[in-house]
CSV table of C-alpha atoms and ligand atoms in Angstrom, one decimal:
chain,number,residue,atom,x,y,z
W,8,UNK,CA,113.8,126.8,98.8
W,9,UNK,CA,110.5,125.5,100.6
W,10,UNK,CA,110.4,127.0,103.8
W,11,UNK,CA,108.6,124.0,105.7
W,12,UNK,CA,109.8,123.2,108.8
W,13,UNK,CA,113.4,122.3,107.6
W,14,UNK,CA,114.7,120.6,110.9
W,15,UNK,CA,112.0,118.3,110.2
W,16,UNK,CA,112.5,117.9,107.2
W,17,UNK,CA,116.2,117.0,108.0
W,18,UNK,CA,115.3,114.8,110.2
W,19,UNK,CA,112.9,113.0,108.1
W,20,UNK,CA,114.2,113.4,104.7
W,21,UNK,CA,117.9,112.6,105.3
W,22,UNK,CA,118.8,111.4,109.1
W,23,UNK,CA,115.7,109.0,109.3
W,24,UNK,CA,115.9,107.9,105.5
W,25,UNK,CA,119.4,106.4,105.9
W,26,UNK,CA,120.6,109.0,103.8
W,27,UNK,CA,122.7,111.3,106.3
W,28,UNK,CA,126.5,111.4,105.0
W,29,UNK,CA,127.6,111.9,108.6
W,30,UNK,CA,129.5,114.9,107.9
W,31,UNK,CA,128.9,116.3,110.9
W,32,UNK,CA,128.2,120.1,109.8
W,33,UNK,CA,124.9,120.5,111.5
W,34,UNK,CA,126.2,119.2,115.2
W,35,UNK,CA,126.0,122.5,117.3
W,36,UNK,CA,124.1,124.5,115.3
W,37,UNK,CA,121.5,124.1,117.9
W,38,UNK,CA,121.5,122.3,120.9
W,39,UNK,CA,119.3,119.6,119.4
W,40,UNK,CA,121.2,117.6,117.3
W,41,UNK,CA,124.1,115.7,118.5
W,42,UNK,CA,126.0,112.8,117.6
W,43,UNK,CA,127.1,109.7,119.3
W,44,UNK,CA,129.1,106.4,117.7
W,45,UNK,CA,129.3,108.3,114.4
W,46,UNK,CA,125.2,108.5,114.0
W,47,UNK,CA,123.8,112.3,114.0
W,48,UNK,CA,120.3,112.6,115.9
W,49,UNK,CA,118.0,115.2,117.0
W,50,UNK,CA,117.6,114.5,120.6
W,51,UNK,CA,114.4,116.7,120.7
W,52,UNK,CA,111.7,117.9,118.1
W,53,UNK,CA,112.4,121.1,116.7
W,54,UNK,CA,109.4,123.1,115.2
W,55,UNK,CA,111.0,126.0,113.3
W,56,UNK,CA,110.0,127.0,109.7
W,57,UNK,CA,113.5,128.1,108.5
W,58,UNK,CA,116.9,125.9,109.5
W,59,UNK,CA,120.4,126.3,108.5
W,60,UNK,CA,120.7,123.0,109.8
W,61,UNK,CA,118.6,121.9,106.7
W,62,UNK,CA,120.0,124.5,104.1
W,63,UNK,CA,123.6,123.3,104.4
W,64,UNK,CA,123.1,119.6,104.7
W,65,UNK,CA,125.0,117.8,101.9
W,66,UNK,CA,122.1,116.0,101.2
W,67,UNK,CA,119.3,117.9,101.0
W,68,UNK,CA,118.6,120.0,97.6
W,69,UNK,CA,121.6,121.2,96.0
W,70,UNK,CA,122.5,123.3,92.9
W,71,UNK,CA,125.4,122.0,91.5
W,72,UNK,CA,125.8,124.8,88.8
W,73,UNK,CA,125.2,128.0,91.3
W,74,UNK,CA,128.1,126.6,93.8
W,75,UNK,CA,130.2,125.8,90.8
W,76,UNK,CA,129.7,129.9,89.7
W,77,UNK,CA,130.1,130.7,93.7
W,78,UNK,CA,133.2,129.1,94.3
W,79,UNK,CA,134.8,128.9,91.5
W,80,UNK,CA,133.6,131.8,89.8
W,81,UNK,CA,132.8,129.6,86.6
W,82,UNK,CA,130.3,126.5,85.1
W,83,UNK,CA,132.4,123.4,85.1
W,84,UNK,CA,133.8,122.1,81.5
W,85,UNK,CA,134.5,118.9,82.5
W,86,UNK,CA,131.4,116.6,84.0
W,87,UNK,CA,134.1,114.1,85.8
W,88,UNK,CA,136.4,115.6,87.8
W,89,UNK,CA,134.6,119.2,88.0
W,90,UNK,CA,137.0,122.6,87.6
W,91,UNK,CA,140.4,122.5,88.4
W,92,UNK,CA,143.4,124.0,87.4
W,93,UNK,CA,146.1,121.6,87.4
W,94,UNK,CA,146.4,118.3,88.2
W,95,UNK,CA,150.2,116.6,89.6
W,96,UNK,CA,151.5,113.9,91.9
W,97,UNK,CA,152.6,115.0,94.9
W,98,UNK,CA,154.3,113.7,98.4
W,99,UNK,CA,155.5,115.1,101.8
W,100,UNK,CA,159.6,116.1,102.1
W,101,UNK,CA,159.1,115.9,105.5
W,102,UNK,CA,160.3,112.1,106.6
W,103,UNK,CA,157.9,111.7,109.9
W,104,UNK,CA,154.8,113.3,107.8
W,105,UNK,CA,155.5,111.0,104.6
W,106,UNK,CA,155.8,107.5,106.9
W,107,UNK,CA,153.0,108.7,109.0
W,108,UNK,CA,150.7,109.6,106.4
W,109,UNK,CA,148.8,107.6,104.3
W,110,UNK,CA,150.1,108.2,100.7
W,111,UNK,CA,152.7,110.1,100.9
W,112,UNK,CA,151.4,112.2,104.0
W,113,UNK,CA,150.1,115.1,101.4
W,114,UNK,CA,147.0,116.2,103.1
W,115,UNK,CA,149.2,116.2,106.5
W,116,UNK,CA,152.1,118.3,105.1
W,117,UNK,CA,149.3,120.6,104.2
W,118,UNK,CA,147.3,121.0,107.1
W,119,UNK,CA,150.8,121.3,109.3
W,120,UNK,CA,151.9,124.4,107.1
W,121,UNK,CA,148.8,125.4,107.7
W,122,UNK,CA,149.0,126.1,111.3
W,123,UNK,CA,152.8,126.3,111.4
W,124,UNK,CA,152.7,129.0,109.2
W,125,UNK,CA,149.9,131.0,111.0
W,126,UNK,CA,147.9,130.9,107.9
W,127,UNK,CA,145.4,128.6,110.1
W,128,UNK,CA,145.0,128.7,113.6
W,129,UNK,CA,143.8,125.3,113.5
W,130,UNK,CA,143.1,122.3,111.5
W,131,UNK,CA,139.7,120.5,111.7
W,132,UNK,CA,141.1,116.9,111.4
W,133,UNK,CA,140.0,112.9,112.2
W,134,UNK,CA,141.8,110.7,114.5
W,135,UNK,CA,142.4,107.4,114.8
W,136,UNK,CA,141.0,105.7,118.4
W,137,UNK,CA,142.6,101.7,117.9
W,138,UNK,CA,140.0,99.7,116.8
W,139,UNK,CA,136.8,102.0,117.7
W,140,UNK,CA,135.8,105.4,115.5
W,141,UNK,CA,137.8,108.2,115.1
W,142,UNK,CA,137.4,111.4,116.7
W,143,UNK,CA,137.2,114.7,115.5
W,144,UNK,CA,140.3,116.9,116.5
W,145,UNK,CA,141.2,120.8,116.3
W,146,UNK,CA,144.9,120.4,115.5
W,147,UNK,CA,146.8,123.7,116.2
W,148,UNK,CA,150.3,122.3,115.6
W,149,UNK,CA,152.6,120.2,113.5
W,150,UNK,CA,152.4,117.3,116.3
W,151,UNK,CA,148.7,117.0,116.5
W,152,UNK,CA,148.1,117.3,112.5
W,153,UNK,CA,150.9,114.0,112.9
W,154,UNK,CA,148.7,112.6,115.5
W,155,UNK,CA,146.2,112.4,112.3
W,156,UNK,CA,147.6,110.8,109.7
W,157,UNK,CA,146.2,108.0,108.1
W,158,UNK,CA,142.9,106.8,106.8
W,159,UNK,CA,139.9,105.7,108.3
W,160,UNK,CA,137.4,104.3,105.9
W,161,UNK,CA,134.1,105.0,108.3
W,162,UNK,CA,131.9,108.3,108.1
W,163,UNK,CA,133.1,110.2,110.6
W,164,UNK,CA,131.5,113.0,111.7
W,165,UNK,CA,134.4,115.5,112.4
W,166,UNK,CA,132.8,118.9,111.4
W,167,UNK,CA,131.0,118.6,114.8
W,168,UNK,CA,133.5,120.5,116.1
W,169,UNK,CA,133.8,123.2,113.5
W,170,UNK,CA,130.6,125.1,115.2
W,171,UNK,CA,132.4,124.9,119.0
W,172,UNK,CA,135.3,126.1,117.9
W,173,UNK,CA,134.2,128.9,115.9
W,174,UNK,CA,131.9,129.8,119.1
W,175,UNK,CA,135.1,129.7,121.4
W,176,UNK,CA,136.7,132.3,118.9
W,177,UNK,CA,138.1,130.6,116.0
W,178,UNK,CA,139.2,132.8,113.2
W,179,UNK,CA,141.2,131.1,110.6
W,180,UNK,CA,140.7,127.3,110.0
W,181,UNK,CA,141.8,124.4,107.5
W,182,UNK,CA,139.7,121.8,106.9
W,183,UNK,CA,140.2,118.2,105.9
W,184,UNK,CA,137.4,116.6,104.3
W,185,UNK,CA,135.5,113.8,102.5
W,186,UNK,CA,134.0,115.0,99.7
W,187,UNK,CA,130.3,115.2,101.8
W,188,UNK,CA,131.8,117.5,104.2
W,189,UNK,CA,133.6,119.7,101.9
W,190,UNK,CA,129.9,120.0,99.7
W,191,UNK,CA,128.3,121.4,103.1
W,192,UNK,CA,130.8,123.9,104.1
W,193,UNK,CA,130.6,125.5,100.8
W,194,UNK,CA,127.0,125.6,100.9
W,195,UNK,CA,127.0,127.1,104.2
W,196,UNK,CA,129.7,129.7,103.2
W,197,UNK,CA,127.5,130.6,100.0
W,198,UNK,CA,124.6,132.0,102.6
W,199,UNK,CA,123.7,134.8,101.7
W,200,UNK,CA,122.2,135.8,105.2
W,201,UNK,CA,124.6,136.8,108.5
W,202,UNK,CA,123.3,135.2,110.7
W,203,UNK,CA,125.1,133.8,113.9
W,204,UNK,CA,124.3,129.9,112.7
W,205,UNK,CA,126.5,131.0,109.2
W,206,UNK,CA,129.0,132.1,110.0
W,207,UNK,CA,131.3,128.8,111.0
W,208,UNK,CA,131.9,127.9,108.0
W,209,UNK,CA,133.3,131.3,106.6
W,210,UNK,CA,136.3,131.2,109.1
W,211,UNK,CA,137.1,128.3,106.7
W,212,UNK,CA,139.8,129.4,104.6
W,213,UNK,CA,141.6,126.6,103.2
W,214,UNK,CA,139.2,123.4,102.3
W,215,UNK,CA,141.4,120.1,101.6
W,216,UNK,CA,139.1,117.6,100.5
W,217,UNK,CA,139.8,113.5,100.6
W,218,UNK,CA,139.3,111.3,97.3
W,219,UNK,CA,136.5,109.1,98.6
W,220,UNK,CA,134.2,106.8,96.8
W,221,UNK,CA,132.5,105.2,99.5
W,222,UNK,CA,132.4,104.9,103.5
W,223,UNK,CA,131.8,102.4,106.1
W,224,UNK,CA,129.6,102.1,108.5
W,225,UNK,CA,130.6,102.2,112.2
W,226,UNK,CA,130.0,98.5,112.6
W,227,UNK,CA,133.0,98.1,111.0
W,228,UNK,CA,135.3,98.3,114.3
W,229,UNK,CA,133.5,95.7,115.7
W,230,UNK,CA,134.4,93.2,112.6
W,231,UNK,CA,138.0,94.3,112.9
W,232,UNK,CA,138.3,94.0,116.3
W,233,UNK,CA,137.0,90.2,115.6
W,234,UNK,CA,140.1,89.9,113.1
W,235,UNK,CA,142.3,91.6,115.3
W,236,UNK,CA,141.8,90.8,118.6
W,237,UNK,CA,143.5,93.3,121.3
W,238,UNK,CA,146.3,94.0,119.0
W,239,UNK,CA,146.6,97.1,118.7
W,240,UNK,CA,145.6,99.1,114.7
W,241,UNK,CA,148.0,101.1,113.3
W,242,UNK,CA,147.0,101.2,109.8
W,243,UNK,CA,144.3,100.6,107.2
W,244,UNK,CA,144.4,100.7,103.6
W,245,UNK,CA,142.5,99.3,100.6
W,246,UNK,CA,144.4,98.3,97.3
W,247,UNK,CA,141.9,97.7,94.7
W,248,UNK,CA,141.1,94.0,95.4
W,249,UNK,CA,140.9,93.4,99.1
W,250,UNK,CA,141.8,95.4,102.3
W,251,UNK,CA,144.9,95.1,104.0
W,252,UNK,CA,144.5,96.1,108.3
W,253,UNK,CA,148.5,96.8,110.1
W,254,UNK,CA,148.2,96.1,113.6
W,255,UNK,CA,151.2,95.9,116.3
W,256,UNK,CA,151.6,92.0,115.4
W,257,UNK,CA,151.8,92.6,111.7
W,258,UNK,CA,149.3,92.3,108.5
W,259,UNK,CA,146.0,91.2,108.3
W,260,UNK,CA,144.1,90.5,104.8
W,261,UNK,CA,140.7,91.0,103.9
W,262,UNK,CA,138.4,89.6,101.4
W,263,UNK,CA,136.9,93.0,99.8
W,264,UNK,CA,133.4,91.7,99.4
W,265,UNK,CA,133.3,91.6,103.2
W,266,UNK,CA,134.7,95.3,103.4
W,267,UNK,CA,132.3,95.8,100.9
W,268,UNK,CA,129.3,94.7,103.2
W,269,UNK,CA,129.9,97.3,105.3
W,270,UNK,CA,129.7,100.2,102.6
W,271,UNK,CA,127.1,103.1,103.9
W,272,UNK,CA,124.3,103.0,101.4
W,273,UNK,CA,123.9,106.5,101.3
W,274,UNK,CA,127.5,106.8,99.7
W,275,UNK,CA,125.9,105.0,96.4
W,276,UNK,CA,123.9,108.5,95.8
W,277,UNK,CA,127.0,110.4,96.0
W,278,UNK,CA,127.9,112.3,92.7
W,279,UNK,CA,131.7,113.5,94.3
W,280,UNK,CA,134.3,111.0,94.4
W,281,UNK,CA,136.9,113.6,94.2
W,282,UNK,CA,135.4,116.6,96.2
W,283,UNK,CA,134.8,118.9,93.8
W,284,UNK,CA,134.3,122.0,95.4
W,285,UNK,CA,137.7,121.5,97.9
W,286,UNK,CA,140.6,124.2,97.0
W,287,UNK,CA,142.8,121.1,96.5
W,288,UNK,CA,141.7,117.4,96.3
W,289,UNK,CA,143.8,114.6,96.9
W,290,UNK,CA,143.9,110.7,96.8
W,291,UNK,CA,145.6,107.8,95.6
W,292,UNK,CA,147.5,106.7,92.6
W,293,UNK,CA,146.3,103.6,92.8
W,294,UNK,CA,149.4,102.2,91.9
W,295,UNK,CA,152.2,104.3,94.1
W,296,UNK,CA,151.5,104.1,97.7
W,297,UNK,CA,154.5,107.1,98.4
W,298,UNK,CA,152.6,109.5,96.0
W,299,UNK,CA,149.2,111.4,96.4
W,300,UNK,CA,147.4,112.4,93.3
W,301,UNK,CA,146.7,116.6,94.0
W,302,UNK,CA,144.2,118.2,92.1
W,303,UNK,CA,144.8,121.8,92.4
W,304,UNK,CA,141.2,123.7,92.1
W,305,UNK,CA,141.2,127.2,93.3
W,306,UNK,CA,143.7,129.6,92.8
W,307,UNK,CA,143.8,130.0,96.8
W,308,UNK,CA,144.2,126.0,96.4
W,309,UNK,CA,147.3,126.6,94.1
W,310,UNK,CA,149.0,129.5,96.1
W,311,UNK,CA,149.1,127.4,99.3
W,312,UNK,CA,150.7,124.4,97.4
W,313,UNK,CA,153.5,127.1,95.9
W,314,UNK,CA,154.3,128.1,99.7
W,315,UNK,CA,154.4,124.6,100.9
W,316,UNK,CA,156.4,123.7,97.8
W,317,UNK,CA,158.9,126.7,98.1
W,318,UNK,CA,159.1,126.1,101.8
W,319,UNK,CA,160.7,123.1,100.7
W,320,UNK,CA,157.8,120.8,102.8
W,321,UNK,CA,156.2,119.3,99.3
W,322,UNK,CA,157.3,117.9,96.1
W,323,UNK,CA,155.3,117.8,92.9
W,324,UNK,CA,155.6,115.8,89.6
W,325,UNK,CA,153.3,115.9,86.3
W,326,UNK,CA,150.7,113.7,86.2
W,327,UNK,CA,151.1,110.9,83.8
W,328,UNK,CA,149.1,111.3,81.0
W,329,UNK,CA,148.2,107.5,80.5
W,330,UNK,CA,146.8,107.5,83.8
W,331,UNK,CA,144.2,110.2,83.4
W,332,UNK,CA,141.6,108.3,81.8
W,333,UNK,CA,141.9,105.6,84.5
W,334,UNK,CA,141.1,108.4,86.7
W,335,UNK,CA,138.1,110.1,84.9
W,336,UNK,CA,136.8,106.3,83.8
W,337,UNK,CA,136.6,105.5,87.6
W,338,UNK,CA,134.4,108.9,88.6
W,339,UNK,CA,132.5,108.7,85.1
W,340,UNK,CA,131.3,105.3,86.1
W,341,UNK,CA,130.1,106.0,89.8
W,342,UNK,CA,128.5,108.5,88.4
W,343,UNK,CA,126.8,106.6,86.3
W,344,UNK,CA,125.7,104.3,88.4
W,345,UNK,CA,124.3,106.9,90.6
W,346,UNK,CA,122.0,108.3,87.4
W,347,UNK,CA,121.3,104.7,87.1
W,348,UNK,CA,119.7,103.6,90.3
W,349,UNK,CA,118.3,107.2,90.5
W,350,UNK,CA,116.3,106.3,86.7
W,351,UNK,CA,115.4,102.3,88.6
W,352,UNK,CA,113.8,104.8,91.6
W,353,UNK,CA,116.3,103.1,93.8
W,354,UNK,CA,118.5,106.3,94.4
W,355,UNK,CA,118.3,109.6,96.7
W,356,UNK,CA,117.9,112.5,94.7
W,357,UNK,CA,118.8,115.6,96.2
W,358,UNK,CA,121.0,117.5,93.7
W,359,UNK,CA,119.4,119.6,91.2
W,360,UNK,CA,121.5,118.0,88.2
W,361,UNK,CA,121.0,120.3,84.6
W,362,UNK,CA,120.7,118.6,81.7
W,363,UNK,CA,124.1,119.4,81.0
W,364,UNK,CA,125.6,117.8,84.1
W,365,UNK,CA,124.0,114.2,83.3
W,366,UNK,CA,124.7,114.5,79.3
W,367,UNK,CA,128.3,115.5,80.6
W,368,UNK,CA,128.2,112.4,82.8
W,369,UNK,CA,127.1,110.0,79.7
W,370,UNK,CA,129.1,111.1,77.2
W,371,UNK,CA,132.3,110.6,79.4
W,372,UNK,CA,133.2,114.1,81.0
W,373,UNK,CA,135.8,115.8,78.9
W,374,UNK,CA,135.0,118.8,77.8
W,375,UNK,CA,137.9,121.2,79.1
U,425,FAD,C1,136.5,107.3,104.0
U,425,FAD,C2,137.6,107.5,103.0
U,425,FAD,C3,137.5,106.9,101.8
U,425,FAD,C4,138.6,107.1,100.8
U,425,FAD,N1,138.4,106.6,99.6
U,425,FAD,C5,139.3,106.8,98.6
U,425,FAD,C6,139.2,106.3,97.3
U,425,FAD,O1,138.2,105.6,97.0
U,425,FAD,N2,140.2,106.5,96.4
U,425,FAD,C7,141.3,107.3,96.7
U,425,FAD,O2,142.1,107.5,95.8
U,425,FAD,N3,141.4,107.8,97.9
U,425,FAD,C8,140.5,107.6,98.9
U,425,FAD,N4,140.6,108.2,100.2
U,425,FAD,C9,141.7,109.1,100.4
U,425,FAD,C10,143.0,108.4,100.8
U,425,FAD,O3,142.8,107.3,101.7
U,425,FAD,C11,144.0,109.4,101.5
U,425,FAD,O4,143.4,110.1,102.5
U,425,FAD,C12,144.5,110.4,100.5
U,425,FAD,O5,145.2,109.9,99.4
U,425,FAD,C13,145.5,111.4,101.2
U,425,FAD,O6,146.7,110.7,101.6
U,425,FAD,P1,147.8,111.4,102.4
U,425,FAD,O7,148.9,110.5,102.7
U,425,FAD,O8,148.1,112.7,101.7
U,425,FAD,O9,147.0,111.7,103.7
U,425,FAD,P2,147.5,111.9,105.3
U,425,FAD,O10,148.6,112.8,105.3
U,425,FAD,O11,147.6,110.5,105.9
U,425,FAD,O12,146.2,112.6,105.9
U,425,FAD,C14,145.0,111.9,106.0
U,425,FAD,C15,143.9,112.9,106.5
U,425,FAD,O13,142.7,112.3,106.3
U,425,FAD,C16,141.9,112.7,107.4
U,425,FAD,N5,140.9,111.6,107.6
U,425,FAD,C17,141.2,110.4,108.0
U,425,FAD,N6,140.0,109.7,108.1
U,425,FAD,C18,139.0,110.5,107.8
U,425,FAD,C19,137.6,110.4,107.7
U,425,FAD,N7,137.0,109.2,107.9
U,425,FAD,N8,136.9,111.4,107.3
U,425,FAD,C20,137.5,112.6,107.0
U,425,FAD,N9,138.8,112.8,107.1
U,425,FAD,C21,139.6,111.8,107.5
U,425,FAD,C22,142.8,112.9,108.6
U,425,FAD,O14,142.3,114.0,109.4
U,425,FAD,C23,144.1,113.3,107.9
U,425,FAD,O15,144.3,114.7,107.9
U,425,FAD,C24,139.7,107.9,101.1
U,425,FAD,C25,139.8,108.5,102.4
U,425,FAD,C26,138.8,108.3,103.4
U,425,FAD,C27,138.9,108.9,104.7
């Protein structure tokens, strides 16, 4: 990689361009970037040649290929949903998780074992805050990873915690992540170089990453808040054809194309709907609001789902096969669309894609 001024070039290239994903990954890596509201800034210039801050970004040059080989050990067969080794319906046996959570209160089941287990000593998690953004939140126990449950469809940027925490003596974390955040970590842990700024993401042991394909911006709130008034928001969700907002006084429906007018730009060069590189992935049915489709990727992925499933916390079921090509049609087509607008010169293009990946990506995916 070019070794011009990165921290420029970050702050150019990606925060200044629009095209930061908010993951939050390079927040206090150095005292100069922070975030406020969800946005991610460099409060002062910072002239160095070399920057971490700039290496792990999500967004800045990426080779899909080399990560695929570092975390997985292998090239990816199929061009959709990337390497995996299994792929079921799951949902939380435990009643407070499963109501709490979103679909089926997977990811929250999870994360709790996690740090009930002493596998973790603490989850990196979002929170919801009532109508404003969420917060990040260093859950170290089956109460707090409750206190997350549930969705929130902005980009927040919870990994700003991750380098505090490691810094105040963090040893063993789970993460929960969009599919941005999970992208950075594993670039950061494929560093070759020890170096203090590194090392954060290494005490990352267990990487669940969120279905997502798209964000919105922070402005959002403020919209809801206009729909909502005071009452208070205990629940978001988007069905396919409009968004549906569960406050204390009961539902509120909304017109998609005005959720859609809030959808962060940069998400439309985003190759991941799935997060690819996460040990396990998970997200909707689309039809089954109690069930999470899991994606088991990594056999560290599939022995923390046998624990949790012998501990009697998660249950599993096969996937349908009908429904698979509604899955890999849905990725297959963002993707597409992203080669698209990157061929009209309307895309970012920051991931070095082989000709493989993109003749994967037309003729459909499959391949395993
Ligand atoms: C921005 C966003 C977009 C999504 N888009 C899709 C989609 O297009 N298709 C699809 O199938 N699924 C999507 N999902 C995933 C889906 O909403 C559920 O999170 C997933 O199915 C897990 O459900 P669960 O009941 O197991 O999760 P729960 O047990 O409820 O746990 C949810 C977890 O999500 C974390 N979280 C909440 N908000 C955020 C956030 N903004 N950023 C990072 N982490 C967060 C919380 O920390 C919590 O641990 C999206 C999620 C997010 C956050």
């Amino acid at each position: 990689m070019e070794q011009s001024k990165m921290p420029l070039r970050l702050r150019q290239e990606v925060m200044e361009s629009g095209n930061c994903a908010r993951c939050g990954l390079c927040v206090g890596l150095c005292p100069y970037i922070k975030t406020m509201n969800e946005r991610i800034a460099f409060i002062h210039d910072c002239n160095r040649e070399d920057g971490t801050c700039y290496r792990v970004c999500p967004r800045t040059p990426t080779n899909l290929s080399d990560l695929d080989k570092q975390v997985f050990g292998k090239e990816r067969a199929d061009h959709g949903l990337g390497n995996y080794l299994e792929i079921l319906y799951a949902r939380s046996l435990n009643k407070d998780l499963a109501q709490a959570g979103q679909y089926g209160g997977v990811v929250s089941t999870l994360a709790a074992y996690m740090v009930e287990s002493g596998e973790s000593q603490a989850a990196v998690l979002t929170k919801r805050q009532n109508n404003s953004p969420p917060t990040p939140c260093l859950a170290r126990n089956r109460e707090e990873v409750l206190s997350c449950s549930g969705s929130n469809y902005s980009a927040s940027p919870t990994l700003s915690i991750l380098n505090a925490g490691v810094r105040s003596g963090l040893e063993k974390l789970t993460i929960v992540g969009r599919p941005c955040q999970i992208l950075g970590l594993r670039k950061m842990q494929a560093l070759t170089e020890r170096s203090e700024h590194n090392m954060s993401a290494k005490k990352v042991d267990f990487l669940i990453g969120l279905f997502c394909f798209w964000s919105l911006e922070t402005e959002i709130y403020t919209y809801l808040r206009g729909k909502t008034g005071s009452a208070r928001l205990l629940r978001m969700d988007i069905p396919q054809n409009y968004g549906v907002v569960t406050t204390e006084n009961g539902e509120i429906q909304i017109p998609i194309d005005e959720l859609r007018a809030f959808i962060r730009p940069t998400c439309q060069s985003c190759f991941d709907p799935t997060s690819e590189f996460a040990d396990v992935s998970v997200g909707s049915t689309e039809y089954d609001p109690e069930w999470s489709t899991l994606i088991i990727r990594s056999t560290r992925g599939q022995e923390i789902v046998n624990k949790v499933c012998n501990a009697g916390h998660l249950e599993t079921k096969p996937y349908p096969e009908e429904r698979l090509p509604l899955l890999l049609n849905a990725v297959i087509n963002k993707k597409k669309r992203v080669l698209e607008s990157l061929s009209n010169g309307k895309g970012y293009e920051y991931l070095e894609l082989s000709s493989d990946y993109t003749q994967g990506i037309e003729e459909g995916g499959v391949g395993r």
